[in-house]
């Protein structure tokens, strides 16, 4: 495989969604509400780029750890930095029409996701621990979205996201994508331990910022 193959595969789609977007990095946990709302990057461009790349790859199955917990009070193509900081990810995956399996440990979040995606027969919501869910999952994963344990001091978020990747690893399609949220905080945040392990598994890094996207082609 040519060393630039992943970039060649992805670059036009990334240019489309990231034009004019700059994403600051925050190295601690102590972000102010103002930082969260107005300074941080938002998941939207990376989610849209990931969907286009997944379609280009011919992927069929999305597995998400960490359902949307913020009710969607507007159209999906509208953007409001106050409301869209988490990302509404489940709603975006739902609109692809692909098979979406989304799990959350909190029944209230599962309810938000289930109500939002109620009209989408391609979406299944599970109320369970993400790692246990991945252990039981018997399908092939084309896109793994890791966005569960919050990047807050005292929570083993880096370890848990690494563990989630390790459990999902044998179920990932050879050609697949892994997207991780909150990698712009706390020295890599949710991806601090997972990203190096994912790269060692043959994935190329496509971008780093609020979210990190990795692609394996061969
Ligand atoms: C940042 S939110 C997810 C946001 C969502 N992806 C979006 O775009 O709106 C993190 C979610 O992970 C869930 N979570 C925390 N620990 C978990 C675990 N052990 N297993 C599954 N979900 C978990 C939380 O309940 C919360 O809803």
PDB file of C-alpha atoms and ligand atoms in Angstrom:
ATOM      1  CA  UNK A   1       0.000   0.000   0.000  1.00  0.00           C
ATOM      2  CA  UNK A   2       1.356   3.416  -0.970  1.00  0.00           C
ATOM      3  CA  UNK A   3       2.068   5.515   2.159  1.00  0.00           C
ATOM      4  CA  UNK A   4      -0.219   8.289   0.856  1.00  0.00           C
ATOM      5  CA  UNK A   5      -3.086   5.963  -0.081  1.00  0.00           C
ATOM      6  CA  UNK A   6      -5.366   6.887   2.836  1.00  0.00           C
ATOM      7  CA  UNK A   7      -4.785  10.590   2.317  1.00  0.00           C
ATOM      8  CA  UNK A   8      -5.413  10.319  -1.433  1.00  0.00           C
ATOM      9  CA  UNK A   9      -8.626   8.414  -0.670  1.00  0.00           C
ATOM     10  CA  UNK A  10      -9.820  11.053   1.815  1.00  0.00           C
ATOM     11  CA  UNK A  11      -8.424  14.450   0.871  1.00  0.00           C
ATOM     12  CA  UNK A  12     -11.216  15.789  -1.383  1.00  0.00           C
ATOM     13  CA  UNK A  13     -13.874  14.882   1.177  1.00  0.00           C
ATOM     14  CA  UNK A  14     -11.851  16.405   4.027  1.00  0.00           C
ATOM     15  CA  UNK A  15     -11.303  19.611   2.056  1.00  0.00           C
ATOM     16  CA  UNK A  16     -15.036  19.870   1.445  1.00  0.00           C
ATOM     17  CA  UNK A  17     -16.022  19.642   5.095  1.00  0.00           C
ATOM     18  CA  UNK A  18     -13.106  21.416   6.803  1.00  0.00           C
ATOM     19  CA  UNK A  19     -12.782  24.469   4.542  1.00  0.00           C
ATOM     20  CA  UNK A  20     -12.318  27.514   6.788  1.00  0.00           C
ATOM     21  CA  UNK A  21     -12.523  25.461  10.003  1.00  0.00           C
ATOM     22  CA  UNK A  22      -9.810  25.928  12.630  1.00  0.00           C
ATOM     23  CA  UNK A  23      -9.772  23.798  15.747  1.00  0.00           C
ATOM     24  CA  UNK A  24      -7.865  24.964  18.842  1.00  0.00           C
ATOM     25  CA  UNK A  25      -6.379  22.390  21.216  1.00  0.00           C
ATOM     26  CA  UNK A  26      -6.882  22.543  25.000  1.00  0.00           C
ATOM     27  CA  UNK A  27      -4.318  20.774  27.085  1.00  0.00           C
ATOM     28  CA  UNK A  28      -6.118  20.594  30.448  1.00  0.00           C
ATOM     29  CA  UNK A  29      -9.520  19.581  31.765  1.00  0.00           C
ATOM     30  CA  UNK A  30     -10.477  23.056  33.005  1.00  0.00           C
ATOM     31  CA  UNK A  31     -12.469  24.481  30.109  1.00  0.00           C
ATOM     32  CA  UNK A  32     -14.894  27.307  30.832  1.00  0.00           C
ATOM     33  CA  UNK A  33     -18.466  27.151  29.513  1.00  0.00           C
ATOM     34  CA  UNK A  34     -17.357  29.917  27.096  1.00  0.00           C
ATOM     35  CA  UNK A  35     -14.490  27.711  25.837  1.00  0.00           C
ATOM     36  CA  UNK A  36     -16.900  24.825  25.315  1.00  0.00           C
ATOM     37  CA  UNK A  37     -19.448  26.895  23.450  1.00  0.00           C
ATOM     38  CA  UNK A  38     -17.536  29.372  21.356  1.00  0.00           C
ATOM     39  CA  UNK A  39     -13.853  28.355  21.141  1.00  0.00           C
ATOM     40  CA  UNK A  40     -13.852  24.587  20.824  1.00  0.00           C
ATOM     41  CA  UNK A  41     -14.242  22.875  17.493  1.00  0.00           C
ATOM     42  CA  UNK A  42     -17.542  21.078  16.953  1.00  0.00           C
ATOM     43  CA  UNK A  43     -18.109  17.500  15.769  1.00  0.00           C
ATOM     44  CA  UNK A  44     -20.195  18.490  12.758  1.00  0.00           C
ATOM     45  CA  UNK A  45     -17.502  18.739  10.009  1.00  0.00           C
ATOM     46  CA  UNK A  46     -15.826  15.510  11.094  1.00  0.00           C
ATOM     47  CA  UNK A  47     -19.106  13.611  11.323  1.00  0.00           C
ATOM     48  CA  UNK A  48     -20.083  14.785   7.814  1.00  0.00           C
ATOM     49  CA  UNK A  49     -16.646  13.907   6.412  1.00  0.00           C
ATOM     50  CA  UNK A  50     -16.793  10.510   8.100  1.00  0.00           C
ATOM     51  CA  UNK A  51     -20.185   9.757   6.550  1.00  0.00           C
ATOM     52  CA  UNK A  52     -18.907  10.638   3.060  1.00  0.00           C
ATOM     53  CA  UNK A  53     -15.795   8.502   3.568  1.00  0.00           C
ATOM     54  CA  UNK A  54     -17.833   5.603   4.898  1.00  0.00           C
ATOM     55  CA  UNK A  55     -20.040   5.740   1.808  1.00  0.00           C
ATOM     56  CA  UNK A  56     -16.985   5.931  -0.464  1.00  0.00           C
ATOM     57  CA  UNK A  57     -15.640   2.856   1.337  1.00  0.00           C
ATOM     58  CA  UNK A  58     -18.921   1.016   0.792  1.00  0.00           C
ATOM     59  CA  UNK A  59     -19.402   0.522   4.547  1.00  0.00           C
ATOM     60  CA  UNK A  60     -22.685  -0.900   5.817  1.00  0.00           C
ATOM     61  CA  UNK A  61     -22.534  -0.886   9.620  1.00  0.00           C
ATOM     62  CA  UNK A  62     -21.941   1.874  12.173  1.00  0.00           C
ATOM     63  CA  UNK A  63     -21.370   1.106  15.852  1.00  0.00           C
ATOM     64  CA  UNK A  64     -21.497   4.022  18.265  1.00  0.00           C
ATOM     65  CA  UNK A  65     -20.468   3.935  21.925  1.00  0.00           C
ATOM     66  CA  UNK A  66     -22.212   6.903  23.574  1.00  0.00           C
ATOM     67  CA  UNK A  67     -25.633   7.892  22.177  1.00  0.00           C
ATOM     68  CA  UNK A  68     -26.718  11.456  21.591  1.00  0.00           C
ATOM     69  CA  UNK A  69     -27.918  12.855  24.931  1.00  0.00           C
ATOM     70  CA  UNK A  70     -28.897  16.366  23.842  1.00  0.00           C
ATOM     71  CA  UNK A  71     -32.373  16.480  22.292  1.00  0.00           C
ATOM     72  CA  UNK A  72     -32.390  17.753  18.722  1.00  0.00           C
ATOM     73  CA  UNK A  73     -34.544  20.890  18.695  1.00  0.00           C
ATOM     74  CA  UNK A  74     -33.777  22.008  15.146  1.00  0.00           C
ATOM     75  CA  UNK A  75     -33.226  20.633  11.658  1.00  0.00           C
ATOM     76  CA  UNK A  76     -30.064  18.555  11.277  1.00  0.00           C
ATOM     77  CA  UNK A  77     -28.654  20.929   8.672  1.00  0.00           C
ATOM     78  CA  UNK A  78     -28.887  23.888  11.074  1.00  0.00           C
ATOM     79  CA  UNK A  79     -25.991  24.591  13.437  1.00  0.00           C
ATOM     80  CA  UNK A  80     -26.234  26.201  16.866  1.00  0.00           C
ATOM     81  CA  UNK A  81     -22.988  26.190  18.897  1.00  0.00           C
ATOM     82  CA  UNK A  82     -24.875  26.138  22.204  1.00  0.00           C
ATOM     83  CA  UNK A  83     -26.858  23.045  21.297  1.00  0.00           C
ATOM     84  CA  UNK A  84     -24.524  21.242  18.894  1.00  0.00           C
ATOM     85  CA  UNK A  85     -21.432  20.836  21.082  1.00  0.00           C
ATOM     86  CA  UNK A  86     -22.018  17.129  21.764  1.00  0.00           C
ATOM     87  CA  UNK A  87     -22.735  16.589  18.075  1.00  0.00           C
ATOM     88  CA  UNK A  88     -26.173  14.877  17.761  1.00  0.00           C
ATOM     89  CA  UNK A  89     -24.154  12.010  16.347  1.00  0.00           C
ATOM     90  CA  UNK A  90     -26.859   9.332  16.429  1.00  0.00           C
ATOM     91  CA  UNK A  91     -29.157  11.519  14.326  1.00  0.00           C
ATOM     92  CA  UNK A  92     -26.408  12.015  11.732  1.00  0.00           C
ATOM     93  CA  UNK A  93     -25.646   8.278  11.558  1.00  0.00           C
ATOM     94  CA  UNK A  94     -29.387   7.597  11.290  1.00  0.00           C
ATOM     95  CA  UNK A  95     -29.764   9.705   8.174  1.00  0.00           C
ATOM     96  CA  UNK A  96     -27.176   7.590   6.299  1.00  0.00           C
ATOM     97  CA  UNK A  97     -29.701   4.766   6.022  1.00  0.00           C
ATOM     98  CA  UNK A  98     -26.926   2.324   7.009  1.00  0.00           C
ATOM     99  CA  UNK A  99     -27.309  -0.095   9.922  1.00  0.00           C
ATOM    100  CA  UNK A 100     -26.647   1.880  13.109  1.00  0.00           C
ATOM    101  CA  UNK A 101     -26.066   0.227  16.489  1.00  0.00           C
ATOM    102  CA  UNK A 102     -25.766   2.807  19.263  1.00  0.00           C
ATOM    103  CA  UNK A 103     -25.249   1.967  22.946  1.00  0.00           C
ATOM    104  CA  UNK A 104     -25.384   4.061  26.098  1.00  0.00           C
ATOM    105  CA  UNK A 105     -25.277   3.150  29.760  1.00  0.00           C
ATOM    106  CA  UNK A 106     -27.706   5.906  30.754  1.00  0.00           C
ATOM    107  CA  UNK A 107     -31.398   5.108  30.082  1.00  0.00           C
ATOM    108  CA  UNK A 108     -32.217   8.835  29.740  1.00  0.00           C
ATOM    109  CA  UNK A 109     -29.698   9.197  26.888  1.00  0.00           C
ATOM    110  CA  UNK A 110     -31.029   6.038  25.241  1.00  0.00           C
ATOM    111  CA  UNK A 111     -34.491   7.556  25.395  1.00  0.00           C
ATOM    112  CA  UNK A 112     -33.346  10.804  23.742  1.00  0.00           C
ATOM    113  CA  UNK A 113     -31.674   8.828  20.949  1.00  0.00           C
ATOM    114  CA  UNK A 114     -34.609   6.445  20.549  1.00  0.00           C
ATOM    115  CA  UNK A 115     -37.107   9.316  20.332  1.00  0.00           C
ATOM    116  CA  UNK A 116     -34.954  11.223  17.831  1.00  0.00           C
ATOM    117  CA  UNK A 117     -34.426   8.185  15.622  1.00  0.00           C
ATOM    118  CA  UNK A 118     -37.874   6.661  16.152  1.00  0.00           C
ATOM    119  CA  UNK A 119     -38.749   6.937  12.464  1.00  0.00           C
ATOM    120  CA  UNK A 120     -35.504   5.265  11.319  1.00  0.00           C
ATOM    121  CA  UNK A 121     -35.773   1.461  11.103  1.00  0.00           C
ATOM    122  CA  UNK A 122     -32.029   1.265  10.392  1.00  0.00           C
ATOM    123  CA  UNK A 123     -31.206   2.414  13.957  1.00  0.00           C
ATOM    124  CA  UNK A 124     -31.020   0.145  17.017  1.00  0.00           C
ATOM    125  CA  UNK A 125     -30.450   1.669  20.452  1.00  0.00           C
ATOM    126  CA  UNK A 126     -29.117  -0.475  23.315  1.00  0.00           C
ATOM    127  CA  UNK A 127     -28.984   0.442  26.989  1.00  0.00           C
ATOM    128  CA  UNK A 128     -25.799  -1.246  28.264  1.00  0.00           C
ATOM    129  CA  UNK A 129     -22.157  -0.743  29.097  1.00  0.00           C
ATOM    130  CA  UNK A 130     -20.308  -0.018  25.849  1.00  0.00           C
ATOM    131  CA  UNK A 131     -17.563  -2.567  26.401  1.00  0.00           C
ATOM    132  CA  UNK A 132     -20.012  -5.336  27.303  1.00  0.00           C
ATOM    133  CA  UNK A 133     -22.057  -4.441  24.242  1.00  0.00           C
ATOM    134  CA  UNK A 134     -18.985  -4.688  21.998  1.00  0.00           C
ATOM    135  CA  UNK A 135     -18.100  -8.074  23.500  1.00  0.00           C
ATOM    136  CA  UNK A 136     -21.541  -9.396  22.519  1.00  0.00           C
ATOM    137  CA  UNK A 137     -21.735  -7.705  19.112  1.00  0.00           C
ATOM    138  CA  UNK A 138     -21.582 -10.331  16.378  1.00  0.00           C
ATOM    139  CA  UNK A 139     -21.516  -8.186  13.221  1.00  0.00           C
ATOM    140  CA  UNK A 140     -18.748  -6.587  11.180  1.00  0.00           C
ATOM    141  CA  UNK A 141     -18.079  -2.932  12.028  1.00  0.00           C
ATOM    142  CA  UNK A 142     -17.307  -0.500   9.195  1.00  0.00           C
ATOM    143  CA  UNK A 143     -17.350   2.642  11.344  1.00  0.00           C
ATOM    144  CA  UNK A 144     -16.637   2.584  15.072  1.00  0.00           C
ATOM    145  CA  UNK A 145     -17.509   5.841  16.827  1.00  0.00           C
ATOM    146  CA  UNK A 146     -16.018   6.136  20.313  1.00  0.00           C
ATOM    147  CA  UNK A 147     -17.704   8.839  22.402  1.00  0.00           C
ATOM    148  CA  UNK A 148     -18.615   7.505  25.852  1.00  0.00           C
ATOM    149  CA  UNK A 149     -16.718   8.056  29.138  1.00  0.00           C
ATOM    150  CA  UNK A 150     -16.452  11.845  29.516  1.00  0.00           C
ATOM    151  CA  UNK A 151     -12.964  13.381  29.485  1.00  0.00           C
ATOM    152  CA  UNK A 152     -13.230  14.568  33.076  1.00  0.00           C
ATOM    153  CA  UNK A 153     -10.540  14.184  35.743  1.00  0.00           C
ATOM    154  CA  UNK A 154     -11.197  11.112  37.867  1.00  0.00           C
ATOM    155  CA  UNK A 155     -12.856   9.161  35.031  1.00  0.00           C
ATOM    156  CA  UNK A 156     -10.578   6.579  33.308  1.00  0.00           C
ATOM    157  CA  UNK A 157     -11.737   7.808  29.922  1.00  0.00           C
ATOM    158  CA  UNK A 158      -8.444   7.170  28.082  1.00  0.00           C
ATOM    159  CA  UNK A 159      -8.181   3.610  29.435  1.00  0.00           C
ATOM    160  CA  UNK A 160     -11.843   2.804  28.751  1.00  0.00           C
ATOM    161  CA  UNK A 161     -11.747   4.016  25.150  1.00  0.00           C
ATOM    162  CA  UNK A 162      -8.611   1.948  24.582  1.00  0.00           C
ATOM    163  CA  UNK A 163     -10.391  -1.076  26.054  1.00  0.00           C
ATOM    164  CA  UNK A 164     -13.425  -0.448  23.835  1.00  0.00           C
ATOM    165  CA  UNK A 165     -11.148  -0.423  20.766  1.00  0.00           C
ATOM    166  CA  UNK A 166      -9.405  -3.620  21.884  1.00  0.00           C
ATOM    167  CA  UNK A 167     -12.732  -5.423  22.320  1.00  0.00           C
ATOM    168  CA  UNK A 168     -14.034  -4.122  18.972  1.00  0.00           C
ATOM    169  CA  UNK A 169     -10.780  -4.889  17.151  1.00  0.00           C
ATOM    170  CA  UNK A 170     -11.587  -8.419  15.859  1.00  0.00           C
ATOM    171  CA  UNK A 171     -14.981  -7.174  14.623  1.00  0.00           C
ATOM    172  CA  UNK A 172     -13.674  -4.252  12.569  1.00  0.00           C
ATOM    173  CA  UNK A 173     -13.784  -4.653   8.796  1.00  0.00           C
ATOM    174  CA  UNK A 174     -10.359  -4.762   7.192  1.00  0.00           C
ATOM    175  CA  UNK A 175     -11.270  -1.484   5.425  1.00  0.00           C
ATOM    176  CA  UNK A 176     -12.826   0.590   8.192  1.00  0.00           C
ATOM    177  CA  UNK A 177     -12.988   3.934   9.950  1.00  0.00           C
ATOM    178  CA  UNK A 178     -12.635   4.835  13.629  1.00  0.00           C
ATOM    179  CA  UNK A 179     -13.803   8.261  14.815  1.00  0.00           C
ATOM    180  CA  UNK A 180     -13.110   9.456  18.372  1.00  0.00           C
ATOM    181  CA  UNK A 181     -14.604  12.551  20.017  1.00  0.00           C
ATOM    182  CA  UNK A 182     -13.006  14.919  22.547  1.00  0.00           C
ATOM    183  CA  UNK A 183      -9.435  14.453  21.395  1.00  0.00           C
ATOM    184  CA  UNK A 184      -8.766  18.213  21.589  1.00  0.00           C
ATOM    185  CA  UNK A 185      -8.631  18.260  25.398  1.00  0.00           C
ATOM    186  CA  UNK A 186      -6.420  16.773  28.089  1.00  0.00           C
ATOM    187  CA  UNK A 187      -3.494  15.696  25.893  1.00  0.00           C
ATOM    188  CA  UNK A 188      -5.524  13.591  23.505  1.00  0.00           C
ATOM    189  CA  UNK A 189      -8.558  13.090  25.774  1.00  0.00           C
ATOM    190  CA  UNK A 190     -10.624  10.036  24.864  1.00  0.00           C
ATOM    191  CA  UNK A 191      -8.026   9.066  22.254  1.00  0.00           C
ATOM    192  CA  UNK A 192      -4.885   9.430  24.337  1.00  0.00           C
ATOM    193  CA  UNK A 193      -4.322   5.691  24.718  1.00  0.00           C
ATOM    194  CA  UNK A 194      -6.544   4.385  21.926  1.00  0.00           C
ATOM    195  CA  UNK A 195      -5.050   6.370  19.021  1.00  0.00           C
ATOM    196  CA  UNK A 196      -1.507   4.939  19.266  1.00  0.00           C
ATOM    197  CA  UNK A 197      -2.952   1.409  19.500  1.00  0.00           C
ATOM    198  CA  UNK A 198      -5.221   2.028  16.506  1.00  0.00           C
ATOM    199  CA  UNK A 199      -2.289   3.319  14.447  1.00  0.00           C
ATOM    200  CA  UNK A 200      -0.232   0.254  15.424  1.00  0.00           C
ATOM    201  CA  UNK A 201      -3.102  -1.798  14.008  1.00  0.00           C
ATOM    202  CA  UNK A 202      -2.543  -0.358  10.533  1.00  0.00           C
ATOM    203  CA  UNK A 203      -4.842   2.689  10.550  1.00  0.00           C
ATOM    204  CA  UNK A 204      -3.771   6.033   9.072  1.00  0.00           C
ATOM    205  CA  UNK A 205      -4.502   9.238  10.906  1.00  0.00           C
ATOM    206  CA  UNK A 206      -6.617  11.517   8.725  1.00  0.00           C
ATOM    207  CA  UNK A 207      -7.078  14.447  11.120  1.00  0.00           C
ATOM    208  CA  UNK A 208      -6.729  15.412  14.769  1.00  0.00           C
ATOM    209  CA  UNK A 209      -8.711  18.117  16.559  1.00  0.00           C
ATOM    210  CA  UNK A 210     -12.020  18.133  18.372  1.00  0.00           C
ATOM    211  CA  UNK A 211     -12.361  14.685  16.805  1.00  0.00           C
ATOM    212  CA  UNK A 212      -9.781  12.290  15.400  1.00  0.00           C
ATOM    213  CA  UNK A 213     -10.468  10.117  12.366  1.00  0.00           C
ATOM    214  CA  UNK A 214      -8.495   7.029  11.405  1.00  0.00           C
ATOM    215  CA  UNK A 215      -8.827   4.961   8.233  1.00  0.00           C
ATOM    216  CA  UNK A 216      -7.484   1.520   7.339  1.00  0.00           C
ATOM    217  CA  UNK A 217      -7.629   0.673   3.652  1.00  0.00           C
ATOM    218  CA  UNK A 218      -5.691  -2.549   3.156  1.00  0.00           C
TER     219      UNK A 218
HETATM  220  C1  LIG B   1     -20.439  12.880  25.187  1.00  0.00           C
HETATM  221  S1  LIG B   1     -21.855  11.886  25.389  1.00  0.00           S
HETATM  222  C2  LIG B   1     -22.161  11.271  23.795  1.00  0.00           C
HETATM  223  C3  LIG B   1     -22.598  12.324  22.869  1.00  0.00           C
HETATM  224  C4  LIG B   1     -23.136  11.841  21.539  1.00  0.00           C
HETATM  225  N1  LIG B   1     -22.240  10.953  20.830  1.00  0.00           N
HETATM  226  C5  LIG B   1     -23.531  13.012  20.654  1.00  0.00           C
HETATM  227  O1  LIG B   1     -22.968  13.218  19.585  1.00  0.00           O
HETATM  228  O2  LIG B   1     -24.443  13.728  21.038  1.00  0.00           O
HETATM  229  C6  LIG B   1     -21.211  10.512  26.219  1.00  0.00           C
HETATM  230  C7  LIG B   1     -22.229   9.431  26.501  1.00  0.00           C
HETATM  231  O3  LIG B   1     -21.528   8.257  26.915  1.00  0.00           O
HETATM  232  C8  LIG B   1     -22.337   7.588  27.844  1.00  0.00           C
HETATM  233  N2  LIG B   1     -21.534   6.616  28.610  1.00  0.00           N
HETATM  234  C9  LIG B   1     -20.755   6.846  29.691  1.00  0.00           C
HETATM  235  N3  LIG B   1     -20.227   5.704  30.130  1.00  0.00           N
HETATM  236  C10 LIG B   1     -20.655   4.725  29.292  1.00  0.00           C
HETATM  237  C11 LIG B   1     -20.461   3.312  29.221  1.00  0.00           C
HETATM  238  N4  LIG B   1     -19.736   2.660  30.140  1.00  0.00           N
HETATM  239  N5  LIG B   1     -21.049   2.631  28.229  1.00  0.00           N
HETATM  240  C12 LIG B   1     -21.833   3.264  27.307  1.00  0.00           C
HETATM  241  N6  LIG B   1     -22.066   4.593  27.342  1.00  0.00           N
HETATM  242  C13 LIG B   1     -21.491   5.316  28.320  1.00  0.00           C
HETATM  243  C14 LIG B   1     -22.949   8.701  28.669  1.00  0.00           C
HETATM  244  O4  LIG B   1     -24.128   8.266  29.309  1.00  0.00           O
HETATM  245  C15 LIG B   1     -23.194   9.784  27.617  1.00  0.00           C
HETATM  246  O5  LIG B   1     -24.501   9.745  27.118  1.00  0.00           O
END
